[in-house]
Amino acid sequence: MPELNPRQLSQLPPLAAIRVFEAVARHLSFTKAAEELGMTQAAASYQIKLLEERVGGPLFLRRPKQIVLTEAGQRMAPAVSEAFALLSGAYSAARTGADGLLCVSTLLTFASNWLAQHLGSFQLAHPSLAVRLDTSNRLVDFAREDIDIAIRSGGGNWPGMEVHKLLDADFTPMLSPKLAASIGGVNEPADLLRLPILDPSDIWWRDWFAAAGVQSHDLAARPGSSMGAQAYEANAAIAGQGVAILTRALFKTELADGRLIQPFDLVGDDGHAYWLVYPEARRNVPKIRAFRDWILAEIACQ
């Protein structure tokens, strides 16, 4: 690793100014950067002015209702972001090894229907490492929140993040056997429209019916609640409240024991998946490495 000599260190601008530059460059907004850092917009502008004086030229072009990075700013921004990521990773590594507390941000359904059923084996393998789950749909900010690793749903393209695919987020209708029997059975896709549809505004419904060759224009006009998580919709479906559209890999138990049935083999796939995500700079942190190796091995055994 290259070493800085005292002269190089003395030439570095104030850390506070660099911190403000990173936030402004990321948001392209003095207002949002100031709010994030808990300072006034005038204070943020002053820090950028100090930095520009040290650099010897402007880092941002101020235009009506927007700012853009200059060529110098564009060269500097990625390196500054990487430096802060490295600092964060070094701090995390110094704070704890493969013990202590591992904070995992995860989607509620993945937590309840997959992690809860497998996490015991990780705890047995790492008894000195406690796991705290933070269930949320939002994208966490690793640089500012006490989160070590996350499980996200999406396309897997998050710059600066190390990503590992866990499960395909495919989708297909599921319902209780009793609800299916209430109309004499579900024999073709169009039969589903004779039943209550849970969260009819979900785009998965439109895509699945289109793949099945069924017109479903009236779905958008149907009244229905958005429950915000597949786990809730599955519980409603098990109770016979309607038909849910769910990811197969997360409801293997319910399908196996007959609480839910999948009436058709047709499965939708929009290219999304569940991913293990963490900052690239943290890939060698012992507790993150331990969780990554465990979950990838566990998924491979499914």
CSV table of C-alpha atoms in Angstrom, one decimal:
chain,number,residue,atom,x,y,z
A,1,MET,CA,0.0,0.0,0.0
A,2,PRO,CA,1.4,3.4,-0.9
A,3,GLU,CA,2.5,5.6,2.0
A,4,LEU,CA,1.9,9.3,2.4
A,5,ASN,CA,4.9,11.4,3.6
A,6,PRO,CA,4.3,14.3,5.9
A,7,ARG,CA,4.6,16.8,3.0
A,8,GLN,CA,1.9,15.1,1.1
A,9,LEU,CA,-0.4,15.1,4.1
A,10,SER,CA,0.2,18.8,4.7
A,11,GLN,CA,-0.9,19.5,1.1
A,12,LEU,CA,-4.3,17.8,1.7
A,13,PRO,CA,-7.3,20.2,2.0
A,14,PRO,CA,-9.4,20.2,5.2
A,15,LEU,CA,-11.4,16.9,5.6
A,16,ALA,CA,-14.5,18.9,6.2
A,17,ALA,CA,-14.3,20.5,2.8
A,18,ILE,CA,-13.7,17.2,1.1
A,19,ARG,CA,-16.7,15.8,3.0
A,20,VAL,CA,-18.9,18.6,1.7
A,21,PHE,CA,-17.5,18.2,-1.8
A,22,GLU,CA,-18.4,14.4,-1.8
A,23,ALA,CA,-22.0,15.2,-0.7
A,24,VAL,CA,-22.5,18.0,-3.2
A,25,ALA,CA,-21.0,15.9,-6.1
A,26,ARG,CA,-23.3,13.0,-5.2
A,27,HIS,CA,-26.5,15.1,-4.9
A,28,LEU,CA,-25.5,17.8,-7.4
A,29,SER,CA,-27.3,20.1,-4.9
A,30,PHE,CA,-25.9,22.4,-2.2
A,31,THR,CA,-29.2,22.3,-0.5
A,32,LYS,CA,-29.5,18.5,-0.3
A,33,ALA,CA,-25.8,18.2,0.7
A,34,ALA,CA,-26.2,20.7,3.5
A,35,GLU,CA,-29.4,19.0,4.8
A,36,GLU,CA,-27.6,15.6,4.8
A,37,LEU,CA,-24.6,17.0,6.7
A,38,GLY,CA,-26.6,19.1,9.1
A,39,MET,CA,-25.3,22.5,8.1
A,40,THR,CA,-26.5,25.5,6.4
A,41,GLN,CA,-26.3,26.0,2.6
A,42,ALA,CA,-24.0,29.0,3.2
A,43,ALA,CA,-21.6,26.8,5.3
A,44,ALA,CA,-21.6,24.2,2.6
A,45,SER,CA,-20.8,26.8,-0.1
A,46,TYR,CA,-18.0,28.2,2.0
A,47,GLN,CA,-16.4,24.8,2.3
A,48,ILE,CA,-16.5,24.3,-1.4
A,49,LYS,CA,-15.0,27.8,-1.9
A,50,LEU,CA,-12.1,26.9,0.4
A,51,LEU,CA,-11.6,23.7,-1.6
A,52,GLU,CA,-11.7,25.4,-4.9
A,53,GLU,CA,-9.1,27.9,-3.7
A,54,ARG,CA,-6.8,25.0,-2.8
A,55,VAL,CA,-7.4,23.2,-6.1
A,56,GLY,CA,-6.9,26.4,-8.0
A,57,GLY,CA,-10.1,26.4,-10.0
A,58,PRO,CA,-13.8,25.8,-9.9
A,59,LEU,CA,-15.2,22.3,-9.2
A,60,PHE,CA,-18.8,23.1,-10.0
A,61,LEU,CA,-20.5,25.2,-12.6
A,62,ARG,CA,-23.5,27.1,-11.1
A,63,ARG,CA,-26.4,27.2,-13.6
A,64,PRO,CA,-30.0,28.4,-13.1
A,65,LYS,CA,-31.7,25.7,-10.9
A,66,GLN,CA,-28.8,23.3,-11.2
A,67,ILE,CA,-25.1,22.7,-10.7
A,68,VAL,CA,-22.8,20.4,-12.7
A,69,LEU,CA,-19.3,19.2,-12.1
A,70,THR,CA,-16.5,20.8,-14.0
A,71,GLU,CA,-13.8,18.6,-15.6
A,72,ALA,CA,-11.7,18.9,-12.5
A,73,GLY,CA,-14.7,18.0,-10.4
A,74,GLN,CA,-15.4,15.0,-12.5
A,75,ARG,CA,-11.9,13.8,-12.1
A,76,MET,CA,-11.9,14.3,-8.3
A,77,ALA,CA,-15.4,13.0,-7.4
A,78,PRO,CA,-14.9,9.2,-8.0
A,79,ALA,CA,-11.5,9.2,-6.1
A,80,VAL,CA,-13.0,11.1,-3.2
A,81,SER,CA,-16.0,8.7,-3.0
A,82,GLU,CA,-13.7,5.7,-3.1
A,83,ALA,CA,-11.5,7.2,-0.4
A,84,PHE,CA,-14.5,7.6,2.0
A,85,ALA,CA,-15.6,4.1,1.2
A,86,LEU,CA,-12.1,2.8,2.1
A,87,LEU,CA,-12.2,4.7,5.3
A,88,SER,CA,-15.6,3.3,6.2
A,89,GLY,CA,-14.4,-0.2,5.4
A,90,ALA,CA,-11.2,0.2,7.4
A,91,TYR,CA,-13.2,1.5,10.4
A,92,SER,CA,-15.6,-1.4,10.2
A,93,ALA,CA,-12.8,-3.9,10.0
A,94,ALA,CA,-11.0,-2.3,13.0
A,95,ARG,CA,-14.2,-2.2,15.0
A,96,THR,CA,-14.8,-5.9,14.9
A,97,GLY,CA,-13.7,-9.2,13.4
A,98,ALA,CA,-15.9,-12.2,12.7
A,99,ASP,CA,-17.6,-11.6,16.1
A,100,GLY,CA,-19.7,-8.9,17.7
A,101,LEU,CA,-22.8,-7.7,15.9
A,102,LEU,CA,-23.7,-8.1,12.2
A,103,CYS,CA,-26.5,-5.7,11.1
A,104,VAL,CA,-28.4,-7.0,8.0
A,105,SER,CA,-30.9,-4.8,6.2
A,106,THR,CA,-33.4,-7.1,4.4
A,107,LEU,CA,-36.8,-7.2,2.8
A,108,LEU,CA,-39.5,-8.3,5.2
A,109,THR,CA,-40.6,-11.3,3.1
A,110,PHE,CA,-37.0,-12.6,2.6
A,111,ALA,CA,-36.4,-12.3,6.3
A,112,SER,CA,-39.6,-14.1,7.4
A,113,ASN,CA,-39.7,-16.8,4.6
A,114,TRP,CA,-36.1,-17.5,4.0
A,115,LEU,CA,-33.7,-16.1,6.5
A,116,ALA,CA,-35.7,-17.1,9.6
A,117,GLN,CA,-35.7,-20.7,8.3
A,118,HIS,CA,-32.0,-20.9,7.7
A,119,LEU,CA,-30.3,-18.4,10.1
A,120,GLY,CA,-29.8,-21.0,12.9
A,121,SER,CA,-27.1,-22.8,11.0
A,122,PHE,CA,-25.1,-19.5,10.6
A,123,GLN,CA,-25.5,-18.9,14.4
A,124,LEU,CA,-24.2,-22.4,15.1
A,125,ALA,CA,-21.2,-21.8,12.9
A,126,HIS,CA,-20.5,-18.3,14.3
A,127,PRO,CA,-21.7,-18.4,18.0
A,128,SER,CA,-19.8,-15.2,18.9
A,129,LEU,CA,-21.5,-13.1,16.1
A,130,ALA,CA,-24.9,-11.9,16.9
A,131,VAL,CA,-27.2,-11.0,14.0
A,132,ARG,CA,-29.7,-8.1,14.0
A,133,LEU,CA,-32.2,-7.9,11.1
A,134,ASP,CA,-33.5,-4.5,10.0
A,135,THR,CA,-36.5,-5.2,7.7
A,136,SER,CA,-37.2,-2.4,5.3
A,137,ASN,CA,-37.9,-1.8,1.6
A,138,ARG,CA,-35.7,1.3,1.4
A,139,LEU,CA,-32.2,1.4,0.1
A,140,VAL,CA,-29.9,1.9,3.0
A,141,ASP,CA,-27.0,4.3,3.0
A,142,PHE,CA,-24.0,2.2,4.1
A,143,ALA,CA,-21.9,5.3,4.7
A,144,ARG,CA,-24.2,6.8,7.2
A,145,GLU,CA,-26.2,4.0,8.8
A,146,ASP,CA,-25.1,1.2,11.1
A,147,ILE,CA,-25.8,-1.5,8.5
A,148,ASP,CA,-23.1,-4.0,7.5
A,149,ILE,CA,-24.7,-5.9,4.7
A,150,ALA,CA,-28.1,-5.8,2.8
A,151,ILE,CA,-30.4,-8.1,0.8
A,152,ARG,CA,-32.1,-6.1,-1.9
A,153,SER,CA,-34.5,-6.9,-4.8
A,154,GLY,CA,-33.8,-5.4,-8.2
A,155,GLY,CA,-31.6,-5.6,-11.3
A,156,GLY,CA,-28.4,-5.8,-9.3
A,157,ASN,CA,-26.8,-2.6,-10.7
A,158,TRP,CA,-25.7,-0.5,-7.7
A,159,PRO,CA,-22.5,1.4,-8.4
A,160,GLY,CA,-19.8,1.0,-5.8
A,161,MET,CA,-21.5,-2.2,-4.4
A,162,GLU,CA,-20.4,-5.8,-4.4
A,163,VAL,CA,-23.4,-7.9,-5.4
A,164,HIS,CA,-24.1,-11.6,-5.3
A,165,LYS,CA,-27.3,-13.1,-6.8
A,166,LEU,CA,-29.3,-15.2,-4.3
A,167,LEU,CA,-32.7,-16.0,-5.8
A,168,ASP,CA,-34.7,-15.1,-8.9
A,169,ALA,CA,-37.7,-12.8,-8.1
A,170,ASP,CA,-40.1,-14.7,-10.4
A,171,PHE,CA,-43.8,-14.5,-9.9
A,172,THR,CA,-46.9,-16.6,-10.3
A,173,PRO,CA,-50.5,-16.6,-8.8
A,174,MET,CA,-51.1,-18.6,-5.6
A,175,LEU,CA,-54.3,-19.1,-3.6
A,176,SER,CA,-55.8,-21.4,-1.0
A,177,PRO,CA,-57.4,-24.7,-2.1
A,178,LYS,CA,-60.7,-23.6,-0.5
A,179,LEU,CA,-60.9,-20.4,-2.5
A,180,ALA,CA,-60.2,-22.3,-5.7
A,181,ALA,CA,-62.9,-24.8,-4.9
A,182,SER,CA,-65.4,-22.0,-4.3
A,183,ILE,CA,-65.7,-21.5,-8.1
A,184,GLY,CA,-65.4,-25.2,-9.0
A,185,GLY,CA,-61.7,-25.1,-9.4
A,186,VAL,CA,-59.3,-22.9,-11.3
A,187,ASN,CA,-58.8,-24.5,-14.7
A,188,GLU,CA,-57.6,-21.7,-16.9
A,189,PRO,CA,-55.9,-18.4,-16.2
A,190,ALA,CA,-59.1,-16.4,-16.9
A,191,ASP,CA,-60.8,-18.2,-14.0
A,192,LEU,CA,-58.6,-16.1,-11.6
A,193,LEU,CA,-60.5,-13.0,-12.7
A,194,ARG,CA,-63.6,-14.4,-11.1
A,195,LEU,CA,-61.9,-14.2,-7.7
A,196,PRO,CA,-60.7,-11.3,-5.5
A,197,ILE,CA,-57.2,-10.3,-6.6
A,198,LEU,CA,-54.9,-9.1,-3.9
A,199,ASP,CA,-53.1,-5.8,-4.8
A,200,PRO,CA,-54.6,-5.7,-8.3
A,201,SER,CA,-52.4,-2.6,-9.1
A,202,ASP,CA,-49.2,-4.7,-8.9
A,203,ILE,CA,-47.5,-4.6,-12.3
A,204,TRP,CA,-46.8,-8.4,-11.9
A,205,TRP,CA,-50.5,-9.1,-12.5
A,206,ARG,CA,-50.5,-7.2,-15.7
A,207,ASP,CA,-47.4,-9.0,-16.9
A,208,TRP,CA,-48.5,-12.4,-15.9
A,209,PHE,CA,-51.9,-12.2,-17.5
A,210,ALA,CA,-50.4,-10.8,-20.7
A,211,ALA,CA,-48.0,-13.8,-20.8
A,212,ALA,CA,-51.1,-16.0,-20.3
A,213,GLY,CA,-52.9,-14.3,-23.2
A,214,VAL,CA,-55.7,-13.0,-20.9
A,215,GLN,CA,-57.2,-9.5,-21.2
A,216,SER,CA,-57.0,-7.9,-17.7
A,217,HIS,CA,-57.8,-4.3,-18.4
A,218,ASP,CA,-60.3,-4.2,-15.6
A,219,LEU,CA,-57.7,-5.0,-12.9
A,220,ALA,CA,-56.6,-1.4,-12.5
A,221,ALA,CA,-60.1,-0.3,-11.8
A,222,ARG,CA,-60.7,-2.9,-9.1
A,223,PRO,CA,-60.6,-1.8,-5.5
A,224,GLY,CA,-57.8,-3.4,-3.5
A,225,SER,CA,-55.3,-2.8,-0.8
A,226,SER,CA,-51.5,-2.7,-1.3
A,227,MET,CA,-50.0,-4.6,1.6
A,228,GLY,CA,-46.4,-3.7,0.9
A,229,ALA,CA,-44.9,-7.2,1.3
A,230,GLN,CA,-45.4,-10.6,-0.2
A,231,ALA,CA,-45.5,-12.2,3.3
A,232,TYR,CA,-48.7,-10.2,4.1
A,233,GLU,CA,-50.3,-11.0,0.8
A,234,ALA,CA,-49.5,-14.7,1.2
A,235,ASN,CA,-51.1,-14.7,4.7
A,236,ALA,CA,-54.2,-13.1,3.2
A,237,ALA,CA,-54.3,-15.7,0.4
A,238,ILE,CA,-53.9,-18.6,2.9
A,239,ALA,CA,-56.9,-17.1,4.8
A,240,GLY,CA,-58.9,-17.3,1.6
A,241,GLN,CA,-59.1,-13.5,1.1
A,242,GLY,CA,-58.0,-13.6,-2.5
A,243,VAL,CA,-55.3,-14.6,-5.1
A,244,ALA,CA,-51.8,-13.4,-4.5
A,245,ILE,CA,-49.0,-13.1,-7.0
A,246,LEU,CA,-45.8,-14.4,-5.3
A,247,THR,CA,-42.2,-15.6,-5.7
A,248,ARG,CA,-42.0,-19.4,-5.7
A,249,ALA,CA,-38.7,-19.7,-3.9
A,250,LEU,CA,-40.0,-17.8,-0.8
A,251,PHE,CA,-43.2,-20.0,-0.4
A,252,LYS,CA,-41.9,-23.5,-0.8
A,253,THR,CA,-43.2,-24.5,2.6
A,254,GLU,CA,-46.7,-23.2,2.1
A,255,LEU,CA,-46.9,-24.9,-1.3
A,256,ALA,CA,-45.5,-28.2,0.1
A,257,ASP,CA,-48.0,-28.4,3.0
A,258,GLY,CA,-51.0,-27.4,0.8
A,259,ARG,CA,-51.8,-24.1,2.5
A,260,LEU,CA,-51.3,-22.5,-0.9
A,261,ILE,CA,-51.6,-23.9,-4.4
A,262,GLN,CA,-49.9,-22.8,-7.7
A,263,PRO,CA,-52.6,-23.5,-10.2
A,264,PHE,CA,-50.5,-22.9,-13.3
A,265,ASP,CA,-46.9,-23.6,-14.4
A,266,LEU,CA,-46.6,-20.2,-16.1
A,267,VAL,CA,-44.1,-18.1,-14.2
A,268,GLY,CA,-43.3,-14.4,-14.9
A,269,ASP,CA,-39.8,-13.0,-14.8
A,270,ASP,CA,-38.9,-9.4,-15.2
A,271,GLY,CA,-35.2,-9.9,-14.7
A,272,HIS,CA,-35.2,-8.9,-11.1
A,273,ALA,CA,-33.7,-11.0,-8.3
A,274,TYR,CA,-32.7,-11.0,-4.7
A,275,TRP,CA,-29.1,-9.9,-4.1
A,276,LEU,CA,-26.6,-9.8,-1.3
A,277,VAL,CA,-25.1,-6.3,-1.3
A,278,TYR,CA,-22.3,-4.5,0.5
A,279,PRO,CA,-19.8,-1.8,-0.3
A,280,GLU,CA,-16.8,-3.0,-2.3
A,281,ALA,CA,-14.5,-1.6,0.3
A,282,ARG,CA,-15.9,-3.9,2.9
A,283,ARG,CA,-15.5,-7.2,1.0
A,284,ASN,CA,-12.7,-8.4,3.3
A,285,VAL,CA,-14.3,-7.4,6.6
A,286,PRO,CA,-14.4,-10.8,8.5
A,287,LYS,CA,-18.0,-10.8,9.6
A,288,ILE,CA,-19.2,-9.8,6.1
A,289,ARG,CA,-17.1,-12.4,4.5
A,290,ALA,CA,-18.4,-15.0,7.0
A,291,PHE,CA,-22.1,-14.1,6.2
A,292,ARG,CA,-21.5,-14.0,2.5
A,293,ASP,CA,-19.8,-17.4,2.3
A,294,TRP,CA,-22.5,-18.9,4.5
A,295,ILE,CA,-25.5,-17.6,2.6
A,296,LEU,CA,-24.1,-18.4,-0.9
A,297,ALA,CA,-23.4,-21.9,0.3
A,298,GLU,CA,-26.9,-22.2,1.8
A,299,ILE,CA,-28.5,-21.0,-1.4
A,300,ALA,CA,-26.5,-23.4,-3.5
A,301,CYS,CA,-27.9,-26.3,-1.5
A,302,GLN,CA,-31.5,-25.3,-2.2
